[in-house]
Amino acid sequence: MISQFFVLSQRGDNIVFRDYRGQVQKGSAEVFFRKVKFWKDDDQQEAPPVFNVDGVNYFHVKVVGLLFVATTRVNMSPSLVLELLQRIARLIKDYLGVLNEDSLRRNFVLVYELLDEVIDFGYAQTTSTEVLKSYIFNEPIVIDSARLLPPDPAAIFMHGTKRMPGTAITKSVVATEPGGRNREEIFVDIIEKISLTFSSSGYILTSEIDGTIQMKSYLTGNPEIRLALNEDLAIGRSGESMYDYRSSSGSGAMVLDDCNFHESVRLDSFNSDRTLTLVPPDGEFSVMNYRMTQEFKPPFRITALIEEAGALKAEVILKLYAEFPSSVTANTIAVQMPVPNYTTRVSFELEPGATGQRTDFKEANKRLEWGLNKIVGGSEHTLRAKLTFSHEPHANITKESGPVSMNFTIPMYNVSKLQIKYLQIAKKSSTSNPYRWVRYVTQANSYVARI
């Protein structure tokens, strides 16, 4: 059971606060924010998701810049509380359409109504968007799309050559369109997060893909949906399906190590044609989660070199190779590399004519940072950095540097080659054909190159 729930802004403002049991002091939000902002413990840069202050357990998750926090004095499962916080954030987003500070303040009556139904005297009751529709009576105040910040490139839904406006992802599941009619549409995301480690010579040491198929439906009547995946899909390292379905092993087979499905998914025809059948609940949910360690082509290759360049000096050369098609563009690329602790100054040199790139030396953390707005597939980018040291290195500077880490987002591209072959909606309306929007997004989870 939790004692309190509150949501804080990046400035520490208390946007939402609910005390369920009165067991924790009223100033807990201020105590929490001060502890998180000035966290210093065991050389950690950020506060962990769970910590204890004066006998009070604080649990928090950060969602789009907002801090969702729960407190309790009893010993609770951290994973349970963190999952509950994530689900509350997703539930509020389903009802408000967009989750930010402005939408929370404008819809505080609806948010408190949701919290009273989700948690009763500190005990979680339900986080189902569909179930709560019967008990929630306040209508959301829809935030004008012109007031929103521009969505990042990965947040644009595409379907062939058509693009879905950014406002499509900010719709509430309960609000009606102007004129009282709702637009019939369904969104499907295939989101893959890559964990990959390169050796100092460029060989792949470890590689893994954690993927999910997310769905959000605005179809009236909750019709049945058929979702078809690759016919050569196999589940289980041996090529045999973990659900005793047919084996699809072969030279071109795509093999998932394991997967799980949402409770609404029926696997009746998964054996014969790799088709999932489901009646989608309201709100956003994961149709399927999967993991893959089969060999795949990495979207980026990183090479890093550091060598001495005279007395108290060294030079770093970082190179990025984009190994995806030229029709694809990666966004929000960030490269980081720790350097020796005795580094005092760094000067950077970019390629001639380079645009949309940023460099920085974080002296407190002794870390180089290289940011690129976008990278087109097939291109190569180089950064040179000249380091100045306060004293002579006592050991090999290569051992005191690195590894190089990288973050990126690649819209409309996935490395596993998992595809949505078709999305079929049963009982379509005779007057309107529902819109189907599918996007693919690849992101870095832990993308590291050793030096």
Coordinates of C-alpha atoms in Angstrom, one line a residue:
M1 CA 0.0 0.0 0.0
I2 CA 1.2 3.5 -0.7
S3 CA 0.7 6.5 1.5
Q4 CA 1.0 9.4 -0.9
F5 CA 1.0 10.0 -4.7
F6 CA 2.2 13.2 -6.3
V7 CA 3.4 14.7 -9.6
L8 CA 6.1 17.3 -9.7
S9 CA 7.3 19.5 -12.5
Q10 CA 10.9 20.0 -13.5
R11 CA 11.0 23.0 -11.2
G12 CA 9.7 21.1 -8.3
D13 CA 6.2 22.5 -8.4
N14 CA 3.5 20.3 -6.9
I15 CA 1.0 19.7 -9.8
V16 CA -1.0 16.8 -8.3
F17 CA -1.0 15.6 -4.7
R18 CA -3.1 13.0 -3.0
D19 CA -2.6 11.7 0.6
Y20 CA -4.3 8.3 1.0
R21 CA -3.3 7.3 4.5
G22 CA -1.8 10.3 6.4
Q23 CA 1.3 8.3 7.5
V24 CA 3.8 10.5 5.8
Q25 CA 4.5 14.2 6.6
K26 CA 3.0 16.9 4.4
G27 CA 6.4 18.3 3.3
S28 CA 7.4 15.0 1.7
A29 CA 7.3 16.4 -1.9
E30 CA 9.8 19.2 -1.0
V31 CA 12.0 16.7 0.8
F32 CA 11.9 14.4 -2.2
F33 CA 12.7 17.1 -4.8
R34 CA 15.6 18.5 -2.8
K35 CA 17.1 15.0 -2.4
V36 CA 16.7 14.2 -6.1
K37 CA 18.1 17.6 -7.3
F38 CA 21.1 17.5 -5.1
W39 CA 21.7 13.8 -5.1
K40 CA 25.3 12.8 -4.1
D41 CA 26.0 9.2 -3.2
D42 CA 28.5 6.7 -4.3
D43 CA 29.5 8.9 -7.3
Q44 CA 26.0 8.5 -8.9
Q45 CA 25.0 11.3 -11.2
E46 CA 21.2 10.8 -10.6
A47 CA 19.0 9.6 -7.8
P48 CA 17.9 5.9 -8.1
P49 CA 14.2 5.2 -8.7
V50 CA 13.9 4.0 -5.1
F51 CA 15.5 5.5 -2.0
N52 CA 14.8 6.0 1.7
V53 CA 14.9 9.3 3.7
D54 CA 14.1 9.3 7.4
G55 CA 12.1 6.1 7.3
V56 CA 10.0 7.1 4.2
N57 CA 10.4 5.1 1.0
Y58 CA 10.3 7.2 -2.1
F59 CA 9.5 5.6 -5.5
H60 CA 9.6 7.7 -8.7
V61 CA 9.6 7.5 -12.4
K62 CA 10.3 10.3 -14.9
V63 CA 7.8 10.6 -17.8
V64 CA 8.2 13.4 -20.3
G65 CA 9.9 15.7 -17.8
L66 CA 7.4 15.1 -15.0
L67 CA 8.2 13.2 -11.8
F68 CA 5.5 10.6 -10.8
V69 CA 6.2 9.8 -7.1
A70 CA 4.8 7.5 -4.5
T71 CA 5.7 7.3 -0.8
T72 CA 5.2 4.7 1.9
R73 CA 6.6 3.7 5.3
V74 CA 6.0 0.0 4.8
N75 CA 8.3 -2.5 2.9
M76 CA 6.7 -2.8 -0.6
S77 CA 7.9 -4.4 -3.8
P78 CA 9.7 -1.7 -5.7
S79 CA 8.9 -3.2 -9.1
L80 CA 5.2 -3.2 -8.1
V81 CA 5.1 0.5 -7.2
L82 CA 7.2 1.6 -10.2
E83 CA 4.9 -0.4 -12.6
L84 CA 1.9 1.3 -10.9
L85 CA 3.4 4.7 -11.5
Q86 CA 4.1 3.9 -15.1
R87 CA 0.5 2.7 -15.6
I88 CA -0.9 5.8 -13.9
A89 CA 1.1 8.0 -16.3
R90 CA -0.1 6.0 -19.3
L91 CA -3.7 6.1 -18.0
I92 CA -3.6 9.9 -17.6
K93 CA -2.2 10.2 -21.1
D94 CA -5.0 8.1 -22.5
Y95 CA -7.6 10.4 -21.0
L96 CA -6.0 13.7 -21.6
G97 CA -4.5 12.9 -25.0
V98 CA -1.2 14.6 -24.2
L99 CA 0.8 14.4 -21.0
N100 CA 2.5 17.6 -19.9
E101 CA 2.3 20.2 -17.1
D102 CA -0.2 22.4 -18.9
S103 CA -2.6 19.5 -19.6
L104 CA -2.4 18.3 -16.0
R105 CA -3.2 21.7 -14.6
R106 CA -6.1 22.3 -17.0
N107 CA -7.6 18.8 -16.3
F108 CA -6.8 18.6 -12.5
V109 CA -10.5 17.6 -11.7
L110 CA -10.4 14.7 -14.2
V111 CA -6.9 13.6 -12.9
Y112 CA -8.1 13.6 -9.3
E113 CA -11.2 11.6 -10.4
L114 CA -9.0 9.0 -12.0
L115 CA -6.7 8.8 -9.0
D116 CA -9.7 8.2 -6.7
E117 CA -10.8 5.3 -8.8
V118 CA -7.3 3.8 -9.4
I119 CA -6.1 3.9 -5.7
D120 CA -8.4 3.3 -2.7
F121 CA -6.9 4.0 0.8
G122 CA -3.4 3.2 -0.7
Y123 CA -4.4 0.0 -2.5
A124 CA -4.4 -0.2 -6.3
Q125 CA -7.8 -1.1 -7.7
T126 CA -7.5 -1.0 -11.5
T127 CA -5.5 0.8 -14.2
S128 CA -7.6 -0.3 -17.2
T129 CA -8.7 2.5 -19.4
E130 CA -11.6 0.5 -20.6
V131 CA -12.9 -0.4 -17.1
L132 CA -12.6 3.1 -15.8
K133 CA -14.8 4.5 -18.6
S134 CA -17.8 3.4 -16.6
Y135 CA -16.8 5.4 -13.6
I136 CA -15.3 8.6 -15.0
F137 CA -17.7 11.3 -15.9
N138 CA -15.6 14.5 -16.5
E139 CA -14.7 15.4 -20.0
P140 CA -11.0 16.3 -20.8
I141 CA -10.1 19.9 -21.8
V142 CA -8.2 19.2 -25.0
I143 CA -5.0 21.2 -25.3
D144 CA -4.8 23.1 -28.6
S145 CA -2.2 21.5 -30.8
A146 CA -0.7 24.9 -31.6
R147 CA 0.3 25.2 -28.0
L148 CA 2.3 22.0 -28.0
L149 CA 6.0 21.7 -28.6
P150 CA 6.8 20.2 -32.0
P151 CA 6.9 16.4 -31.7
D152 CA 10.3 14.8 -32.3
P153 CA 10.7 13.1 -35.8
A154 CA 10.1 9.7 -34.3
A155 CA 6.7 10.8 -33.2
I156 CA 5.3 11.2 -36.8
F157 CA 3.2 8.4 -38.0
M158 CA 3.6 7.3 -41.6
H159 CA 1.7 5.1 -43.9
G160 CA 3.3 4.7 -47.3
T161 CA 3.9 8.2 -48.6
K162 CA 1.3 9.7 -46.3
R163 CA 2.2 11.4 -43.0
M164 CA -0.1 11.6 -40.0
P165 CA -0.1 15.0 -38.4
G166 CA 1.6 15.2 -35.0
T167 CA -1.8 16.0 -33.4
A168 CA -2.9 12.4 -34.1
I169 CA -0.9 11.1 -31.1
T170 CA -2.5 13.7 -28.7
K171 CA -6.1 12.5 -29.0
S172 CA -8.0 11.5 -25.9
V173 CA -9.7 8.1 -25.8
V174 CA -12.9 9.8 -24.4
A175 CA -13.0 13.2 -26.0
T176 CA -15.1 13.7 -29.1
E177 CA -14.1 15.5 -32.3
P178 CA -15.6 18.8 -33.3
G179 CA -19.1 18.2 -34.6
G180 CA -19.6 15.2 -32.3
R181 CA -18.0 12.6 -34.6
N182 CA -14.9 10.6 -33.9
R183 CA -12.4 9.8 -36.6
E184 CA -12.1 6.1 -37.1
E185 CA -8.3 5.2 -36.9
I186 CA -5.9 2.8 -35.3
F187 CA -2.2 3.3 -34.6
V188 CA 0.5 0.5 -34.4
D189 CA 4.1 1.1 -33.4
I190 CA 6.9 -1.4 -33.7
I191 CA 9.5 0.0 -31.3
E192 CA 12.9 -1.7 -31.0
K193 CA 15.7 -0.9 -28.5
I194 CA 19.1 -2.2 -29.3
S195 CA 21.8 -3.3 -26.8
L196 CA 25.1 -3.8 -28.5
T197 CA 28.8 -3.8 -27.6
F198 CA 31.7 -3.5 -30.0
S199 CA 35.2 -4.7 -29.2
S200 CA 38.2 -2.3 -29.6
S201 CA 38.8 -3.9 -33.0
G202 CA 35.2 -3.4 -34.2
Y203 CA 33.8 -6.9 -33.7
I204 CA 30.4 -7.3 -32.1
L205 CA 30.7 -8.9 -28.7
T206 CA 27.1 -8.8 -27.5
S207 CA 23.9 -7.9 -29.3
E208 CA 20.2 -7.9 -28.4
I209 CA 17.0 -6.4 -29.5
D210 CA 14.1 -5.7 -27.0
G211 CA 11.0 -5.0 -29.1
T212 CA 7.4 -4.2 -28.5
I213 CA 4.3 -3.8 -30.8
Q214 CA 2.2 -1.0 -29.3
M215 CA -1.3 -0.3 -30.3
K216 CA -3.8 2.5 -29.7
S217 CA -7.3 2.2 -31.1
Y218 CA -9.9 4.9 -31.8
L219 CA -12.3 2.4 -33.5
T220 CA -15.9 2.6 -32.3
G221 CA -17.5 -0.7 -31.2
N222 CA -14.2 -2.4 -30.5
P223 CA -14.1 -4.5 -33.7
E224 CA -11.9 -7.6 -34.0
I225 CA -8.5 -7.0 -35.6
R226 CA -6.2 -9.4 -37.4
L227 CA -2.5 -8.5 -37.3
A228 CA -0.2 -10.5 -39.7
L229 CA 3.5 -10.8 -39.0
N230 CA 6.3 -12.3 -41.1
E231 CA 5.5 -15.8 -42.3
D232 CA 9.1 -16.9 -41.7
L233 CA 8.9 -15.9 -38.0
A234 CA 10.2 -18.6 -35.6
I235 CA 10.2 -18.4 -31.8
G236 CA 12.8 -20.1 -29.7
R237 CA 16.6 -20.4 -30.3
S238 CA 16.2 -23.9 -31.7
G239 CA 13.7 -22.6 -34.3
E240 CA 10.9 -24.4 -32.6
S241 CA 8.0 -22.3 -31.3
M242 CA 7.9 -22.0 -27.5
Y243 CA 4.1 -22.5 -27.9
D244 CA 4.5 -25.7 -29.9
Y245 CA 3.5 -24.0 -33.1
R246 CA 5.1 -24.9 -36.4
S247 CA 8.8 -24.5 -36.8
S248 CA 9.9 -21.9 -39.3
S249 CA 13.6 -22.5 -39.2
G250 CA 15.6 -22.0 -42.3
S251 CA 18.3 -19.9 -43.8
G252 CA 16.1 -16.8 -44.1
A253 CA 14.0 -17.3 -40.9
M254 CA 13.7 -14.6 -38.4
V255 CA 14.1 -16.1 -34.9
L256 CA 12.9 -14.5 -31.7
D257 CA 14.4 -15.8 -28.5
D258 CA 11.1 -15.4 -26.6
C259 CA 8.0 -13.3 -26.6
N260 CA 4.7 -12.7 -24.7
F261 CA 1.3 -11.4 -25.7
H262 CA -1.4 -9.2 -24.3
E263 CA -4.2 -11.0 -22.6
S264 CA -6.6 -10.0 -25.4
V265 CA -4.6 -11.6 -28.1
R266 CA -5.9 -15.0 -29.5
L267 CA -3.3 -17.3 -31.1
D268 CA -5.7 -19.6 -32.9
S269 CA -4.2 -19.0 -36.4
F270 CA -0.7 -18.1 -35.2
N271 CA 0.4 -21.7 -36.0
S272 CA -0.7 -21.6 -39.7
D273 CA -0.1 -18.0 -40.9
R274 CA 1.5 -16.0 -38.0
T275 CA -1.6 -13.9 -37.5
L276 CA -2.7 -12.4 -34.2
T277 CA -6.4 -11.9 -33.5
L278 CA -7.5 -9.5 -30.9
V279 CA -10.3 -7.1 -29.7
P280 CA -8.3 -4.1 -28.7
P281 CA -9.1 -2.5 -25.3
D282 CA -9.3 1.3 -25.0
G283 CA -6.1 3.2 -24.5
E284 CA -2.5 2.3 -25.4
F285 CA -1.3 -1.2 -24.8
S286 CA 1.4 -3.7 -25.8
V287 CA 0.2 -6.3 -28.2
M288 CA 3.5 -8.2 -28.1
N289 CA 6.9 -8.0 -26.4
Y290 CA 9.8 -9.9 -27.8
R291 CA 13.5 -10.4 -27.5
M292 CA 16.0 -11.3 -30.2
T293 CA 19.7 -12.1 -30.1
Q294 CA 20.0 -13.5 -33.6
E295 CA 22.8 -11.8 -35.6
F296 CA 21.7 -8.6 -37.2
K297 CA 23.3 -5.7 -39.0
P298 CA 24.0 -2.8 -36.6
P299 CA 22.7 0.6 -37.7
F300 CA 25.9 2.3 -36.7
R301 CA 29.5 1.4 -36.4
I302 CA 31.7 3.3 -34.1
T303 CA 35.5 3.5 -34.2
A304 CA 37.5 5.4 -31.5
L305 CA 41.2 6.1 -31.2
I306 CA 43.1 8.0 -28.6
E307 CA 46.9 8.5 -28.8
E308 CA 49.5 10.8 -27.3
A309 CA 50.3 13.9 -29.3
G310 CA 53.3 15.3 -27.4
A311 CA 53.9 16.4 -23.9
L312 CA 50.7 16.7 -21.8
K313 CA 48.6 16.3 -25.0
A314 CA 46.6 13.6 -26.7
E315 CA 44.2 13.4 -29.7
V316 CA 40.9 11.6 -29.9
I317 CA 39.4 10.5 -33.3
L318 CA 35.7 9.4 -33.3
K319 CA 34.1 8.0 -36.5
L320 CA 30.5 7.1 -37.1
Y321 CA 29.4 5.0 -40.0
A322 CA 25.7 4.8 -40.8
E323 CA 25.0 1.4 -42.2
F324 CA 21.3 1.8 -43.0
P325 CA 19.8 2.8 -46.4
S326 CA 20.2 6.3 -47.6
S327 CA 16.4 6.7 -47.7
V328 CA 16.4 6.6 -43.9
T329 CA 17.5 9.4 -41.5
A330 CA 18.5 9.0 -37.9
N331 CA 17.7 11.8 -35.4
T332 CA 18.8 13.1 -32.1
I333 CA 22.2 11.4 -32.1
A334 CA 24.3 11.8 -29.0
V335 CA 27.8 10.3 -28.5
Q336 CA 29.7 10.4 -25.2
M337 CA 33.2 9.4 -24.3
P338 CA 34.9 9.6 -20.8
V339 CA 38.5 10.9 -20.9
P340 CA 41.3 10.7 -18.3
N341 CA 40.6 12.4 -15.0
Y342 CA 43.6 14.7 -15.4
T343 CA 42.2 16.3 -18.6
T344 CA 42.0 20.0 -18.2
R345 CA 41.0 21.4 -21.6
V346 CA 39.6 20.0 -24.9
S347 CA 39.5 21.6 -28.3
F348 CA 37.3 20.1 -31.0
E349 CA 37.6 19.9 -34.8
L350 CA 34.6 19.0 -37.0
E351 CA 34.6 18.1 -40.6
P352 CA 34.6 21.0 -43.1
G353 CA 31.1 22.2 -43.8
A354 CA 29.6 20.2 -40.9
T355 CA 26.2 21.6 -39.8
G356 CA 23.7 20.6 -37.1
Q357 CA 26.5 19.3 -34.8
R358 CA 27.4 20.3 -31.3
T359 CA 30.5 19.5 -29.1
D360 CA 31.1 19.9 -25.4
F361 CA 33.5 18.9 -22.7
K362 CA 31.9 18.2 -19.4
E363 CA 34.7 19.1 -17.0
A364 CA 32.9 17.9 -13.9
N365 CA 32.5 14.4 -15.3
K366 CA 35.5 14.5 -17.6
R367 CA 33.4 13.5 -20.6
L368 CA 33.3 14.5 -24.3
E369 CA 29.9 15.0 -25.8
W370 CA 29.1 15.1 -29.5
G371 CA 25.6 15.7 -30.7
L372 CA 24.2 15.5 -34.3
N373 CA 20.7 16.6 -35.3
K374 CA 20.5 14.0 -38.0
I375 CA 22.5 11.4 -40.0
V376 CA 21.5 10.2 -43.4
G377 CA 22.0 6.5 -44.1
G378 CA 25.3 5.5 -45.8
S379 CA 27.1 8.6 -44.5
E380 CA 30.2 8.9 -42.4
H381 CA 31.1 11.5 -39.8
T382 CA 34.3 12.3 -37.9
L383 CA 35.2 14.3 -34.8
R384 CA 38.7 15.1 -33.7
A385 CA 39.4 16.3 -30.1
K386 CA 42.7 17.5 -28.8
L387 CA 43.2 16.9 -25.1
T388 CA 45.4 18.9 -22.7
F389 CA 46.5 17.1 -19.4
S390 CA 47.5 18.6 -16.1
H391 CA 50.4 16.1 -15.7
E392 CA 52.0 13.2 -17.5
P393 CA 49.9 10.0 -17.8
H394 CA 51.0 7.3 -15.3
A395 CA 49.6 4.5 -17.4
N396 CA 48.3 3.8 -20.9
I397 CA 45.7 6.5 -21.6
T398 CA 43.6 4.1 -23.6
K399 CA 42.9 2.2 -20.4
E400 CA 41.8 5.4 -18.7
S401 CA 39.4 6.4 -21.5
G402 CA 36.1 5.2 -22.8
P403 CA 34.1 3.3 -23.5
V404 CA 32.2 5.3 -26.2
S405 CA 28.4 5.3 -25.8
M406 CA 25.8 6.4 -28.2
N407 CA 22.0 7.3 -28.2
F408 CA 19.9 7.7 -31.3
T409 CA 16.4 7.4 -32.8
I410 CA 15.8 6.1 -36.3
P411 CA 12.2 6.5 -37.5
M412 CA 10.7 4.1 -40.0
Y413 CA 13.4 1.5 -39.7
N414 CA 13.9 -1.7 -37.7
V415 CA 16.9 -3.9 -37.6
S416 CA 15.0 -7.2 -36.7
K417 CA 13.0 -7.0 -40.0
L418 CA 9.8 -7.8 -38.1
Q419 CA 7.0 -6.5 -40.3
I420 CA 3.3 -5.9 -40.1
K421 CA 2.2 -7.5 -43.3
Y422 CA -1.4 -6.4 -43.0
L423 CA -3.9 -4.9 -40.5
Q424 CA -7.4 -6.2 -41.0
I425 CA -10.4 -4.7 -39.3
A426 CA -13.6 -6.8 -39.0
K427 CA -17.1 -5.2 -39.4
K428 CA -15.9 -2.1 -41.1
S429 CA -18.4 0.7 -41.5
S430 CA -20.1 1.0 -44.8
T431 CA -19.8 4.8 -44.7
S432 CA -16.2 5.2 -43.7
N433 CA -13.0 3.2 -44.0
P434 CA -10.9 3.4 -40.8
Y435 CA -7.4 4.9 -41.1
R436 CA -4.5 2.5 -40.3
W437 CA -1.2 4.1 -39.2
V438 CA 1.9 2.0 -38.8
R439 CA 5.4 3.2 -37.8
Y440 CA 8.7 1.6 -37.0
V441 CA 11.2 3.2 -34.6
T442 CA 14.7 2.0 -33.6
Q443 CA 16.3 3.4 -30.5
A444 CA 19.6 2.8 -28.6
N445 CA 19.3 1.1 -25.3
S446 CA 23.0 0.4 -24.5
Y447 CA 25.1 1.1 -27.6
V448 CA 28.8 0.9 -26.6
A449 CA 32.2 0.7 -28.3
R450 CA 35.3 -0.2 -26.3
I451 CA 38.5 1.6 -27.1

